[in-house]
Amino acid sequence: FIIQLHMAKNQIQTALDTALQVLTMLGVHLEKEPPQLTLESCYQLPEMTAPDKLAAMRMLNFAISPAYTVAPELFPQIVFTMVNLSVKYGNSSVSAYSYSNYGSLTNAIFGNTDVGYKMGLLAVCLLDKFAAKELKAKVLTANNVTITHWKKPARDTIAPLLEAMQSGLEMGDFEYVGIAAMHYGSYTFWLGEALDSVAEKLSKY
C-alpha cells in the first residue's frame, strides 16, 4: 500500500525505489536477459505457492508502472524477472500481467508477432483461471494497446478497452482506467471517427 500511496501522490521515483528495496530484501535481482521458455510450457506450469515468490511477484507488479515512467531501461528487466519467476516457481495471478508485457516486448523488440499475440492470449487465460478481477484492467489494456493490433484489425481493440475501463472502475484501478481511456480515444480517432463524436465519447471519461 505504501508504493500505491507514493504513486497516488505522484512520487514515482520513490515508489520505484521502495519496490526495488523490498525485492532486494526478498533476494530477487532483476534479470537482464530474456527468459528461456516455450509457450506450451507456460500453459502447463503449476500454481505458484512459495510465499516469498508470490510477494516478489506483487512487488514487481507494483514496480512496472513507475519504472516505465522514470526508468524505462528497467521495464524489460522487471518483465523478464516476473516471467522467469513464473517459469521457475509456477504461475500466479500476477503472471497474467507479466505475460501481457512480455508479449509487448516480443512484438516491439524481438519482432515476433505470432509469439507476442499468443502471450497475450495466455495472459487472458490466466485471468480466467485465477479469477483475477483486480488485474483485468491491466491485462486488457496491455493486450489491446500493444499486442492485438499486430495481428487483428485495430477496431477489435475498442470493445476490450471499454471493458478494461469498466473493470478498472469497479476494482479501483484508476491508473489503468485512465490509460485505457486515453488509448480508446486515440484508437477511435485513428479508425476515422469524426472528431466531434470522439470528443463527445471522451468527455464521459
Coordinates of N, CA and C in Angstrom, one line a residue:
F1 N 0.8 -1.2 0.0 CA 0.0 0.0 0.0 C 0.9 1.3 0.0
I2 N 2.1 1.2 0.6 CA 2.9 2.3 0.6 C 3.3 2.7 -0.8
I3 N 3.6 1.7 -1.6 CA 4.0 2.0 -3.0 C 2.9 2.7 -3.8
Q4 N 1.7 2.1 -3.6 CA 0.5 2.7 -4.2 C 0.2 4.1 -3.7
L5 N 0.5 4.4 -2.5 CA 0.3 5.7 -1.9 C 1.3 6.7 -2.6
H6 N 2.6 6.3 -2.8 CA 3.5 7.1 -3.4 C 3.1 7.4 -4.9
M7 N 2.6 6.4 -5.6 CA 2.1 6.6 -6.9 C 1.0 7.6 -7.0
A8 N 0.0 7.5 -6.0 CA -1.1 8.4 -6.0 C -0.7 9.8 -5.7
K9 N 0.4 10.0 -5.0 CA 0.9 11.3 -4.7 C 1.9 11.8 -5.7
N10 N 2.0 11.0 -6.8 CA 3.0 11.3 -7.9 C 4.4 11.3 -7.5
Q11 N 4.7 10.5 -6.5 CA 6.1 10.4 -6.0 C 6.6 9.1 -6.7
I12 N 6.8 9.2 -8.0 CA 7.0 8.0 -8.8 C 8.4 7.3 -8.6
Q13 N 9.4 8.1 -8.5 CA 10.8 7.6 -8.2 C 10.8 6.9 -6.8
T14 N 10.1 7.5 -5.9 CA 10.1 6.9 -4.5 C 9.3 5.6 -4.5
A15 N 8.3 5.5 -5.3 CA 7.5 4.3 -5.4 C 8.4 3.2 -6.0
L16 N 9.2 3.5 -7.1 CA 10.0 2.5 -7.7 C 11.2 2.1 -6.7
D17 N 11.8 3.1 -6.0 CA 12.9 2.8 -5.1 C 12.4 1.9 -4.0
T18 N 11.2 2.1 -3.5 CA 10.6 1.3 -2.4 C 10.4 -0.2 -2.9
A19 N 9.9 -0.3 -4.1 CA 9.6 -1.7 -4.6 C 11.0 -2.4 -4.8
L20 N 12.0 -1.7 -5.3 CA 13.3 -2.3 -5.6 C 13.9 -2.7 -4.2
Q21 N 13.8 -1.9 -3.2 CA 14.3 -2.2 -1.9 C 13.7 -3.5 -1.3
V22 N 12.4 -3.6 -1.5 CA 11.7 -4.8 -1.0 C 12.2 -6.0 -1.8
L23 N 12.3 -5.9 -3.1 CA 12.8 -7.0 -3.9 C 14.2 -7.5 -3.4
T24 N 15.0 -6.5 -3.1 CA 16.4 -6.9 -2.6 C 16.3 -7.6 -1.3
M25 N 15.3 -7.2 -0.4 CA 15.1 -7.9 0.9 C 14.6 -9.3 0.6
L26 N 13.9 -9.5 -0.5 CA 13.4 -10.9 -0.8 C 14.4 -11.7 -1.6
G27 N 15.6 -11.1 -1.8 CA 16.6 -11.8 -2.5 C 16.4 -12.0 -4.0
V28 N 15.6 -11.1 -4.6 CA 15.3 -11.1 -6.0 C 16.1 -10.0 -6.7
H29 N 16.8 -10.4 -7.8 CA 17.6 -9.4 -8.6 C 17.0 -9.4 -10.0
L30 N 17.0 -8.2 -10.6 CA 16.4 -8.1 -11.9 C 17.2 -8.8 -13.0
E31 N 16.5 -9.5 -13.8 CA 17.1 -10.3 -14.9 C 17.3 -9.4 -16.1
K32 N 18.5 -9.4 -16.7 CA 18.8 -8.6 -17.8 C 18.7 -9.3 -19.2
E33 N 18.5 -10.6 -19.1 CA 18.3 -11.4 -20.4 C 16.9 -12.0 -20.4
P34 N 16.4 -12.1 -21.6 CA 15.1 -12.7 -21.7 C 15.0 -14.1 -21.2
P35 N 13.9 -14.5 -20.6 CA 13.8 -15.9 -20.0 C 13.8 -16.9 -21.1
Q36 N 14.2 -18.1 -20.8 CA 14.1 -19.3 -21.7 C 12.8 -20.0 -21.4
L37 N 12.0 -20.0 -22.4 CA 10.6 -20.6 -22.3 C 10.0 -21.0 -23.6
T38 N 9.0 -21.8 -23.5 CA 8.2 -22.1 -24.6 C 6.7 -21.8 -24.2
L39 N 5.9 -21.4 -25.2 CA 4.5 -21.1 -24.8 C 3.8 -22.4 -24.2
E40 N 4.1 -23.5 -24.8 CA 3.4 -24.7 -24.3 C 3.7 -25.0 -22.8
S41 N 5.0 -24.7 -22.4 CA 5.4 -25.0 -21.0 C 4.7 -23.9 -20.1
C42 N 4.5 -22.7 -20.6 CA 3.9 -21.7 -19.8 C 2.4 -22.0 -19.5
Y43 N 1.7 -22.6 -20.4 CA 0.3 -23.0 -20.2 C 0.3 -24.1 -19.1
Q44 N 1.3 -25.0 -19.1 CA 1.2 -26.2 -18.2 C 1.9 -26.0 -16.9
L45 N 2.4 -24.8 -16.6 CA 3.1 -24.6 -15.3 C 2.1 -24.8 -14.1
P46 N 2.6 -25.3 -13.0 CA 1.8 -25.5 -11.8 C 1.5 -24.1 -11.2
E47 N 0.7 -24.1 -10.1 CA 0.4 -22.8 -9.5 C 1.6 -22.5 -8.5
M48 N 2.0 -21.2 -8.5 CA 3.0 -20.7 -7.6 C 2.4 -20.7 -6.2
T49 N 3.2 -21.3 -5.3 CA 2.8 -21.4 -3.9 C 3.7 -20.8 -2.9
A50 N 5.0 -20.6 -3.2 CA 6.0 -20.1 -2.3 C 5.7 -18.7 -1.9
P51 N 5.5 -18.4 -0.6 CA 5.1 -17.1 -0.1 C 6.1 -16.0 -0.6
D52 N 7.4 -16.3 -0.5 CA 8.3 -15.2 -0.8 C 8.3 -14.9 -2.3
K53 N 8.0 -15.9 -3.2 CA 8.0 -15.7 -4.6 C 6.7 -14.9 -5.0
L54 N 5.6 -15.3 -4.3 CA 4.3 -14.5 -4.5 C 4.5 -13.1 -4.1
A55 N 5.2 -12.8 -3.0 CA 5.5 -11.5 -2.6 C 6.3 -10.7 -3.6
A56 N 7.3 -11.4 -4.1 CA 8.2 -10.8 -5.1 C 7.4 -10.4 -6.4
M57 N 6.5 -11.3 -6.8 CA 5.6 -11.0 -8.0 C 4.8 -9.8 -7.7
R58 N 4.3 -9.6 -6.5 CA 3.4 -8.5 -6.2 C 4.3 -7.2 -6.3
M59 N 5.5 -7.3 -5.7 CA 6.4 -6.1 -5.8 C 6.8 -5.7 -7.2
L60 N 7.1 -6.7 -8.0 CA 7.4 -6.5 -9.4 C 6.2 -5.9 -10.2
N61 N 5.0 -6.3 -9.8 CA 3.8 -5.8 -10.4 C 3.7 -4.3 -10.1
F62 N 4.0 -3.9 -8.8 CA 3.9 -2.5 -8.4 C 5.0 -1.7 -9.1
A63 N 6.1 -2.4 -9.4 CA 7.3 -1.6 -10.0 C 7.1 -1.3 -11.5
I64 N 6.2 -2.0 -12.2 CA 6.2 -1.8 -13.6 C 5.8 -0.4 -14.0
S65 N 4.8 0.2 -13.5 CA 4.3 1.5 -13.9 C 5.4 2.6 -13.6
P66 N 5.9 2.6 -12.3 CA 6.9 3.7 -12.1 C 8.2 3.5 -12.9
A67 N 8.6 2.3 -13.1 CA 9.8 2.0 -14.0 C 9.5 2.5 -15.4
Y68 N 8.4 2.2 -15.9 CA 8.0 2.6 -17.3 C 8.1 4.2 -17.4
T69 N 7.8 4.9 -16.3 CA 7.8 6.3 -16.4 C 9.1 7.0 -16.1
V70 N 9.8 6.5 -15.1 CA 11.0 7.2 -14.7 C 12.3 6.4 -14.9
A71 N 12.2 5.1 -15.2 CA 13.4 4.3 -15.5 C 13.1 3.3 -16.5
P72 N 12.8 3.7 -17.8 CA 12.3 2.8 -18.8 C 13.3 1.7 -19.1
E73 N 14.6 1.9 -18.8 CA 15.6 0.8 -19.1 C 15.3 -0.4 -18.1
L74 N 14.7 -0.2 -17.0 CA 14.4 -1.2 -16.1 C 13.1 -2.0 -16.5
F75 N 12.3 -1.4 -17.3 CA 11.0 -2.1 -17.6 C 11.2 -3.5 -18.2
P76 N 12.0 -3.7 -19.2 CA 12.2 -5.1 -19.7 C 12.7 -6.0 -18.6
Q77 N 13.7 -5.5 -17.8 CA 14.3 -6.3 -16.8 C 13.2 -6.8 -15.7
I78 N 12.3 -5.9 -15.4 CA 11.2 -6.3 -14.5 C 10.3 -7.3 -15.1
V79 N 10.0 -7.2 -16.4 CA 9.1 -8.1 -17.0 C 9.9 -9.5 -17.2
F80 N 11.1 -9.4 -17.6 CA 11.9 -10.7 -17.7 C 11.9 -11.4 -16.3
T81 N 12.1 -10.7 -15.2 CA 12.2 -11.3 -13.9 C 10.8 -11.9 -13.5
M82 N 9.7 -11.2 -13.8 CA 8.4 -11.8 -13.5 C 8.2 -13.1 -14.3
V83 N 8.5 -13.1 -15.5 CA 8.3 -14.3 -16.3 C 9.2 -15.4 -15.9
N84 N 10.5 -15.1 -15.6 CA 11.4 -16.1 -15.1 C 11.0 -16.7 -13.8
L85 N 10.4 -15.9 -12.8 CA 9.9 -16.4 -11.6 C 8.8 -17.4 -11.9
S86 N 7.9 -17.0 -12.8 CA 6.8 -17.9 -13.1 C 7.2 -19.2 -13.7
V87 N 8.2 -19.1 -14.6 CA 8.7 -20.4 -15.2 C 9.4 -21.3 -14.2
K88 N 10.1 -20.7 -13.2 CA 10.8 -21.5 -12.2 C 9.9 -22.0 -11.1
Y89 N 8.9 -21.2 -10.7 CA 8.1 -21.5 -9.5 C 6.6 -21.6 -9.7
G90 N 6.2 -21.5 -10.9 CA 4.8 -21.6 -11.2 C 4.0 -20.3 -11.5
N91 N 2.9 -20.4 -12.1 CA 2.1 -19.3 -12.4 C 1.3 -18.8 -11.2
S92 N 1.1 -17.5 -11.1 CA 0.2 -16.8 -10.2 C -0.7 -15.9 -10.9
S93 N -1.6 -15.3 -10.2 CA -2.5 -14.3 -10.9 C -1.7 -13.2 -11.6
V94 N -0.6 -12.8 -10.9 CA 0.2 -11.7 -11.4 C 1.0 -12.1 -12.7
S95 N 1.2 -13.4 -12.9 CA 1.8 -13.9 -14.1 C 1.1 -13.4 -15.3
A96 N -0.2 -13.3 -15.2 CA -1.0 -12.9 -16.4 C -0.5 -11.5 -16.9
Y97 N -0.3 -10.6 -16.0 CA 0.2 -9.3 -16.4 C 1.6 -9.3 -16.9
S98 N 2.4 -10.2 -16.4 CA 3.8 -10.4 -16.9 C 3.8 -10.9 -18.3
Y99 N 2.9 -11.8 -18.6 CA 2.9 -12.4 -20.0 C 2.4 -11.4 -21.0
S100 N 1.4 -10.5 -20.5 CA 1.0 -9.4 -21.4 C 2.2 -8.5 -21.8
N101 N 2.9 -8.1 -20.8 CA 4.0 -7.2 -21.0 C 5.2 -7.9 -21.8
Y102 N 5.4 -9.2 -21.5 CA 6.4 -9.9 -22.3 C 5.9 -10.0 -23.8
G103 N 4.6 -10.2 -24.0 CA 4.1 -10.2 -25.4 C 4.4 -8.9 -26.0
S104 N 4.2 -7.8 -25.3 CA 4.5 -6.5 -25.9 C 6.0 -6.4 -26.3
L105 N 6.9 -6.8 -25.4 CA 8.3 -6.8 -25.7 C 8.7 -7.7 -26.9
T106 N 8.0 -8.9 -26.9 CA 8.2 -9.8 -28.0 C 7.9 -9.2 -29.4
N107 N 6.8 -8.4 -29.4 CA 6.5 -7.7 -30.6 C 7.4 -6.6 -31.0
A108 N 7.7 -5.7 -30.0 CA 8.4 -4.5 -30.3 C 9.9 -4.7 -30.4
I109 N 10.5 -5.5 -29.6 CA 11.9 -5.7 -29.5 C 12.4 -6.9 -30.4
F110 N 11.7 -8.0 -30.3 CA 12.1 -9.2 -31.0 C 11.4 -9.4 -32.3
G111 N 10.4 -8.7 -32.6 CA 9.7 -8.7 -33.9 C 9.0 -10.0 -34.1
N112 N 8.6 -10.7 -33.1 CA 7.9 -12.0 -33.3 C 6.4 -11.8 -32.9
T113 N 5.6 -11.4 -33.9 CA 4.2 -11.0 -33.6 C 3.4 -12.2 -33.3
D114 N 3.7 -13.4 -33.8 CA 2.9 -14.6 -33.5 C 3.1 -15.0 -32.1
V115 N 4.3 -15.0 -31.6 CA 4.5 -15.4 -30.2 C 3.9 -14.3 -29.3
G116 N 4.2 -13.0 -29.6 CA 3.6 -11.9 -28.8 C 2.1 -12.0 -28.7
Y117 N 1.4 -12.3 -29.8 CA 0.0 -12.4 -29.7 C -0.5 -13.6 -28.8
K118 N 0.2 -14.7 -28.9 CA -0.1 -15.9 -28.1 C 0.2 -15.6 -26.7
M119 N 1.2 -14.8 -26.4 CA 1.4 -14.5 -25.0 C 0.3 -13.7 -24.4
G120 N -0.3 -12.8 -25.2 CA -1.5 -12.0 -24.8 C -2.7 -13.0 -24.5
L121 N -2.8 -14.0 -25.4 CA -3.9 -14.9 -25.1 C -3.7 -15.7 -23.9
L122 N -2.4 -16.1 -23.6 CA -2.1 -16.8 -22.4 C -2.5 -16.0 -21.2
A123 N -2.2 -14.7 -21.2 CA -2.5 -13.8 -20.1 C -4.0 -13.8 -19.8
V124 N -4.8 -13.7 -20.8 CA -6.3 -13.7 -20.7 C -6.7 -15.1 -20.1
C125 N -6.1 -16.2 -20.5 CA -6.4 -17.5 -19.9 C -6.2 -17.5 -18.4
L126 N -5.0 -16.9 -18.0 CA -4.7 -16.9 -16.6 C -5.6 -16.0 -15.8
L127 N -6.0 -14.9 -16.4 CA -7.0 -14.1 -15.7 C -8.2 -14.9 -15.3
D128 N -8.7 -15.7 -16.3 CA -9.9 -16.5 -16.0 C -9.6 -17.6 -15.0
K129 N -8.4 -18.3 -15.2 CA -8.1 -19.4 -14.3 C -8.0 -18.9 -12.8
F130 N -7.4 -17.7 -12.6 CA -7.2 -17.3 -11.2 C -8.4 -16.3 -10.8
A131 N -9.3 -16.1 -11.7 CA -10.4 -15.1 -11.4 C -9.8 -13.8 -10.9
A132 N -8.8 -13.3 -11.6 CA -8.0 -12.2 -11.1 C -8.7 -10.9 -11.6
K133 N -9.8 -10.5 -11.0 CA -10.5 -9.3 -11.4 C -9.7 -8.0 -11.2
E134 N -8.8 -8.1 -10.1 CA -8.0 -6.9 -9.8 C -7.0 -6.6 -10.9
L135 N -6.7 -7.6 -11.7 CA -5.7 -7.4 -12.8 C -6.3 -7.3 -14.2
K136 N -7.6 -7.4 -14.3 CA -8.3 -7.4 -15.6 C -8.0 -6.1 -16.4
A137 N -8.1 -5.0 -15.7 CA -7.9 -3.7 -16.4 C -6.5 -3.6 -17.0
K138 N -5.5 -4.1 -16.2 CA -4.1 -4.0 -16.6 C -3.9 -4.9 -17.8
V139 N -4.4 -6.2 -17.7 CA -4.1 -7.1 -18.8 C -4.8 -6.7 -20.1
L140 N -6.1 -6.4 -20.0 CA -6.8 -6.0 -21.2 C -6.3 -4.7 -21.8
T141 N -5.8 -3.8 -21.0 CA -5.2 -2.6 -21.6 C -3.9 -2.9 -22.3
A142 N -3.0 -3.7 -21.6 CA -1.7 -4.0 -22.2 C -1.9 -4.8 -23.5
N143 N -2.8 -5.8 -23.5 CA -3.1 -6.5 -24.7 C -3.5 -5.7 -25.8
N144 N -4.5 -4.8 -25.6 CA -5.2 -4.1 -26.6 C -4.5 -2.8 -27.0
V145 N -3.5 -2.4 -26.3 CA -2.8 -1.2 -26.6 C -1.5 -1.6 -27.4
T146 N -0.9 -2.8 -27.0 CA 0.4 -3.1 -27.5 C 0.5 -4.4 -28.3
I147 N -0.5 -5.2 -28.3 CA -0.4 -6.6 -28.9 C -1.4 -6.8 -30.0
T148 N -2.7 -6.6 -29.7 CA -3.8 -7.0 -30.6 C -3.6 -6.5 -32.0
H149 N -3.3 -5.2 -32.2 CA -3.3 -4.6 -33.5 C -2.2 -5.2 -34.4
W150 N -1.3 -5.9 -33.8 CA -0.2 -6.5 -34.7 C -0.8 -7.7 -35.5
K151 N -1.9 -8.3 -35.0 CA -2.5 -9.5 -35.6 C -3.9 -9.3 -36.1
K152 N -4.6 -8.4 -35.5 CA -6.1 -8.2 -35.8 C -6.4 -6.8 -36.1
P153 N -7.5 -6.5 -36.8 CA -7.8 -5.1 -37.1 C -7.9 -4.2 -35.8
A154 N -7.5 -3.0 -35.9 CA -7.5 -2.1 -34.8 C -8.9 -2.0 -34.2
R155 N -9.9 -2.1 -35.0 CA -11.2 -2.0 -34.5 C -11.5 -3.0 -33.4
D156 N -10.8 -4.1 -33.4 CA -11.1 -5.2 -32.5 C -10.6 -4.8 -31.1
T157 N -9.9 -3.7 -30.9 CA -9.4 -3.3 -29.6 C -10.4 -2.4 -28.9
I158 N -11.4 -1.9 -29.5 CA -12.3 -0.9 -28.9 C -13.1 -1.5 -27.8
A159 N -13.8 -2.6 -28.0 CA -14.6 -3.2 -27.0 C -13.8 -3.7 -25.8
P160 N -12.6 -4.3 -26.0 CA -11.8 -4.7 -24.8 C -11.3 -3.5 -24.0
L161 N -11.0 -2.4 -24.7 CA -10.6 -1.2 -23.9 C -11.8 -0.6 -23.1
L162 N -13.0 -0.7 -23.6 CA -14.1 -0.3 -22.9 C -14.3 -1.2 -21.7
E163 N -14.1 -2.5 -21.9 CA -14.2 -3.5 -20.8 C -13.2 -3.2 -19.7
A164 N -12.0 -2.9 -20.2 CA -10.9 -2.6 -19.2 C -11.2 -1.4 -18.4
M165 N -11.8 -0.3 -19.0 CA -12.2 0.8 -18.2 C -13.3 0.5 -17.2
Q166 N -14.3 -0.3 -17.6 CA -15.3 -0.7 -16.6 C -14.8 -1.5 -15.5
S167 N -13.9 -2.5 -15.8 CA -13.3 -3.3 -14.8 C -12.5 -2.5 -13.8
G168 N -11.7 -1.5 -14.4 CA -10.8 -0.7 -13.6 C -11.6 0.2 -12.6
L169 N -12.8 0.7 -13.1 CA -13.7 1.5 -12.2 C -14.2 0.6 -11.1
E170 N -14.6 -0.6 -11.4 CA -15.2 -1.5 -10.4 C -14.2 -1.9 -9.3
M171 N -12.9 -2.0 -9.8 CA -11.8 -2.5 -8.9 C -11.0 -1.4 -8.3
G172 N -11.2 -0.2 -8.6 CA -10.5 0.9 -8.1 C -9.1 1.1 -8.8
D173 N -8.9 0.5 -9.9 CA -7.6 0.7 -10.7 C -7.7 1.9 -11.6
F174 N -7.7 3.1 -11.0 CA -7.9 4.3 -11.7 C -6.8 4.6 -12.7
E175 N -5.6 4.2 -12.3 CA -4.5 4.4 -13.2 C -4.7 3.8 -14.6
Y176 N -5.2 2.5 -14.6 CA -5.4 1.8 -15.9 C -6.7 2.2 -16.5
V177 N -7.7 2.7 -15.7 CA -8.9 3.4 -16.3 C -8.4 4.5 -17.2
G178 N -7.5 5.3 -16.7 CA -7.0 6.5 -17.4 C -6.2 6.1 -18.7
I179 N -5.4 5.1 -18.5 CA -4.6 4.6 -19.7 C -5.5 4.0 -20.8
A180 N -6.5 3.2 -20.4 CA -7.4 2.6 -21.3 C -8.2 3.7 -22.0
A181 N -8.7 4.7 -21.3 CA -9.5 5.8 -21.8 C -8.7 6.6 -22.8
M182 N -7.4 6.8 -22.5 CA -6.6 7.6 -23.4 C -6.4 6.9 -24.8
H183 N -6.1 5.6 -24.7 CA -5.9 4.9 -25.9 C -7.2 4.6 -26.7
Y184 N -8.3 4.4 -25.9 CA -9.6 4.3 -26.5 C -9.9 5.5 -27.4
G185 N -9.6 6.7 -26.9 CA -9.8 7.9 -27.6 C -8.9 8.0 -28.9
S186 N -7.6 7.7 -28.7 CA -6.7 7.8 -29.9 C -7.0 6.7 -30.9
Y187 N -7.4 5.5 -30.5 CA -7.7 4.5 -31.5 C -9.0 4.8 -32.2
T188 N -10.0 5.3 -31.5 CA -11.2 5.7 -32.1 C -11.0 6.8 -33.2
F189 N -10.1 7.7 -32.9 CA -9.7 8.8 -33.8 C -9.0 8.2 -35.0
W190 N -8.0 7.3 -34.8 CA -7.3 6.7 -35.9 C -8.1 5.8 -36.8
L191 N -9.2 5.3 -36.3 CA -10.1 4.5 -37.1 C -11.0 5.3 -37.9
G192 N -10.9 6.6 -37.8 CA -11.6 7.5 -38.8 C -12.9 8.1 -38.3
E193 N -13.2 8.0 -37.0 CA -14.5 8.5 -36.4 C -14.3 10.0 -36.4
A194 N -15.4 10.7 -36.6 CA -15.5 12.2 -36.6 C -15.0 12.8 -35.3
L195 N -14.3 13.9 -35.4 CA -13.7 14.5 -34.2 C -14.8 14.8 -33.1
D196 N -15.9 15.3 -33.6 CA -17.0 15.7 -32.7 C -17.5 14.5 -31.9
S197 N -17.6 13.3 -32.6 CA -18.0 12.1 -32.0 C -17.0 11.6 -31.0
V198 N -15.7 11.7 -31.3 CA -14.7 11.2 -30.4 C -14.6 12.1 -29.2
A199 N -14.8 13.4 -29.4 CA -14.7 14.3 -28.2 C -15.9 14.1 -27.3
E200 N -17.1 13.8 -27.9 CA -18.2 13.5 -27.0 C -18.0 12.3 -26.2
K201 N -17.5 11.2 -26.8 CA -17.3 10.0 -26.1 C -16.2 10.2 -24.9
L202 N -15.2 10.9 -25.3 CA -14.1 11.1 -24.3 C -14.5 12.0 -23.1
S203 N -15.5 12.9 -23.4 CA -15.9 13.8 -22.3 C -16.5 13.0 -21.2
K204 N -17.0 11.8 -21.4 CA -17.6 11.0 -20.4 C -16.5 10.5 -19.4
Y205 N -15.3 10.5 -19.9 CA -14.2 9.9 -19.0 C -13.3 11.0 -18.5

